[in-house]
CSV table of C-alpha atoms in Angstrom, one decimal:
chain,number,residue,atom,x,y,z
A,1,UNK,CA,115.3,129.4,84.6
A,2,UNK,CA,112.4,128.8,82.7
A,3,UNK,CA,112.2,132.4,81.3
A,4,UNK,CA,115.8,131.5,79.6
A,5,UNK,CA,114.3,127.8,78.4
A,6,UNK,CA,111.7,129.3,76.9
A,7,UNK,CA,114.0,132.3,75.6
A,8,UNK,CA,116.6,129.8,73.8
A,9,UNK,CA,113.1,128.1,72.4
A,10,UNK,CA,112.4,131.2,70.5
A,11,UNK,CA,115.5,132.0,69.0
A,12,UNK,CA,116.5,128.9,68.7
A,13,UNK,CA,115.8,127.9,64.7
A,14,UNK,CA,116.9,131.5,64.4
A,15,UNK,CA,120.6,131.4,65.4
A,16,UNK,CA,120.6,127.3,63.7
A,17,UNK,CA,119.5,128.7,60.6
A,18,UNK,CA,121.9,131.9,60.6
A,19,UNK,CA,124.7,128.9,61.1
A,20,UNK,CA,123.6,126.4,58.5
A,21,UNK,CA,123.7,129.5,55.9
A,22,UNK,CA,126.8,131.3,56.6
A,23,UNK,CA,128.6,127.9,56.6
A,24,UNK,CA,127.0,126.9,53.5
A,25,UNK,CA,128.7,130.2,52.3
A,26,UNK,CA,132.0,128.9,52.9
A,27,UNK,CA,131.2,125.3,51.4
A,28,UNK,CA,132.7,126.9,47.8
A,29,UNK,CA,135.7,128.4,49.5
A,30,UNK,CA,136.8,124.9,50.6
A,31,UNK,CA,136.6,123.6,47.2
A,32,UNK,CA,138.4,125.8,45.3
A,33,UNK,CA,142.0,124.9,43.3
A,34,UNK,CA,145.4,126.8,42.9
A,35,UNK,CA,147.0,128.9,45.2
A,36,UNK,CA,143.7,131.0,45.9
A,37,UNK,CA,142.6,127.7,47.1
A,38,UNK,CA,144.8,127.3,49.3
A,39,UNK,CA,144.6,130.4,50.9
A,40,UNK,CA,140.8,130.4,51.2
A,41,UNK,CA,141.0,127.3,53.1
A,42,UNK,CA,142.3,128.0,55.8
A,43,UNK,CA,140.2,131.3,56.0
A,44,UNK,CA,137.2,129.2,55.3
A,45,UNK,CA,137.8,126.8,58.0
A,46,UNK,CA,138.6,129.1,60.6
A,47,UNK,CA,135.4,131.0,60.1
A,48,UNK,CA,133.3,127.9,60.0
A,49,UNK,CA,134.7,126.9,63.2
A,50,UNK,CA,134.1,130.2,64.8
A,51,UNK,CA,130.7,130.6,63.4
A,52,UNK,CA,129.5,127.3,64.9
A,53,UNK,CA,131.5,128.1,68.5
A,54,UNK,CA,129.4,131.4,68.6
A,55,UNK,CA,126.0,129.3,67.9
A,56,UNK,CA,126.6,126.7,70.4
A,57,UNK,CA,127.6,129.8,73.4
A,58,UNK,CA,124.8,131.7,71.8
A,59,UNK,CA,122.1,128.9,72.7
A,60,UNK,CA,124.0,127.8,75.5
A,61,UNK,CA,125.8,130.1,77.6
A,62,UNK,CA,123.5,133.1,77.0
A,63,UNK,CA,120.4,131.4,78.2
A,64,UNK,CA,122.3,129.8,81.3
A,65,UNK,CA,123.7,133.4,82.1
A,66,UNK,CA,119.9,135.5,81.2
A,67,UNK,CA,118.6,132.4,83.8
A,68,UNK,CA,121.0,133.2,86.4
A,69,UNK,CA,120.3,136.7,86.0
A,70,UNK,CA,116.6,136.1,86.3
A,71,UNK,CA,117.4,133.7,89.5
A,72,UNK,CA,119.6,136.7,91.2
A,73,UNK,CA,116.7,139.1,90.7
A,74,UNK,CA,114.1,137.2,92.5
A,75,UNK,CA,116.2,136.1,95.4
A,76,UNK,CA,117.1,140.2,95.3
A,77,UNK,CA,121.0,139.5,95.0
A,78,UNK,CA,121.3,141.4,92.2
A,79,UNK,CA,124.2,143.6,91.2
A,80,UNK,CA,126.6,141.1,93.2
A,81,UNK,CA,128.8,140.4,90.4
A,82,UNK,CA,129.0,144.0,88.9
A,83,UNK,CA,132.6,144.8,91.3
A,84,UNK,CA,134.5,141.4,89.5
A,85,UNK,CA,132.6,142.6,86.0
A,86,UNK,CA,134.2,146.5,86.9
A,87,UNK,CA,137.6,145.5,88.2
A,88,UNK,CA,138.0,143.6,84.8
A,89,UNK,CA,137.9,146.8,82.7
């Protein structure tokens, strides 16, 4: 667990400031007039929202599942999830 703490520490200001740019790439989309306006907004919007979803599972869930991972190994359970991972595909 602390390997993934101190994982999500490193990457952290990474991945935040990754977000804060591509968002701020989409800012001008939202203000834009006409028709074209129109139809960027909703494009730009449903980006943003994606783009800050993948941050917060990026520094999130990744860490939580690296953690487990790490956890598995040293109790030497490893492996025990790869049938449910196979029988997905």
């Amino acid at each position: 667990m602390d390997a993934a703490l101190k994982g999500a520490e490193q990457i952290g200001f990474t991945i935040i400031s990754l977000t804060v740019s591509l968002i701020a790439v989409l800012i001008p989309l939202l203000f834009m007039g006409d028709v074209v306006g129109r139809l960027f907004r909703e494009f730009a919007v449903t980006l943003a929202v994606t783009i800050i979803i993948s941050a917060v599972v990026s520094l999130d869930a990744d860490s939580h599942d690296v953690g487990t991972h790490f956890a598995a190994r040293a109790q030497g359970t490893t492996g025990a999830h790869l049938p449910v991972v196979r029988d997905c595909f």
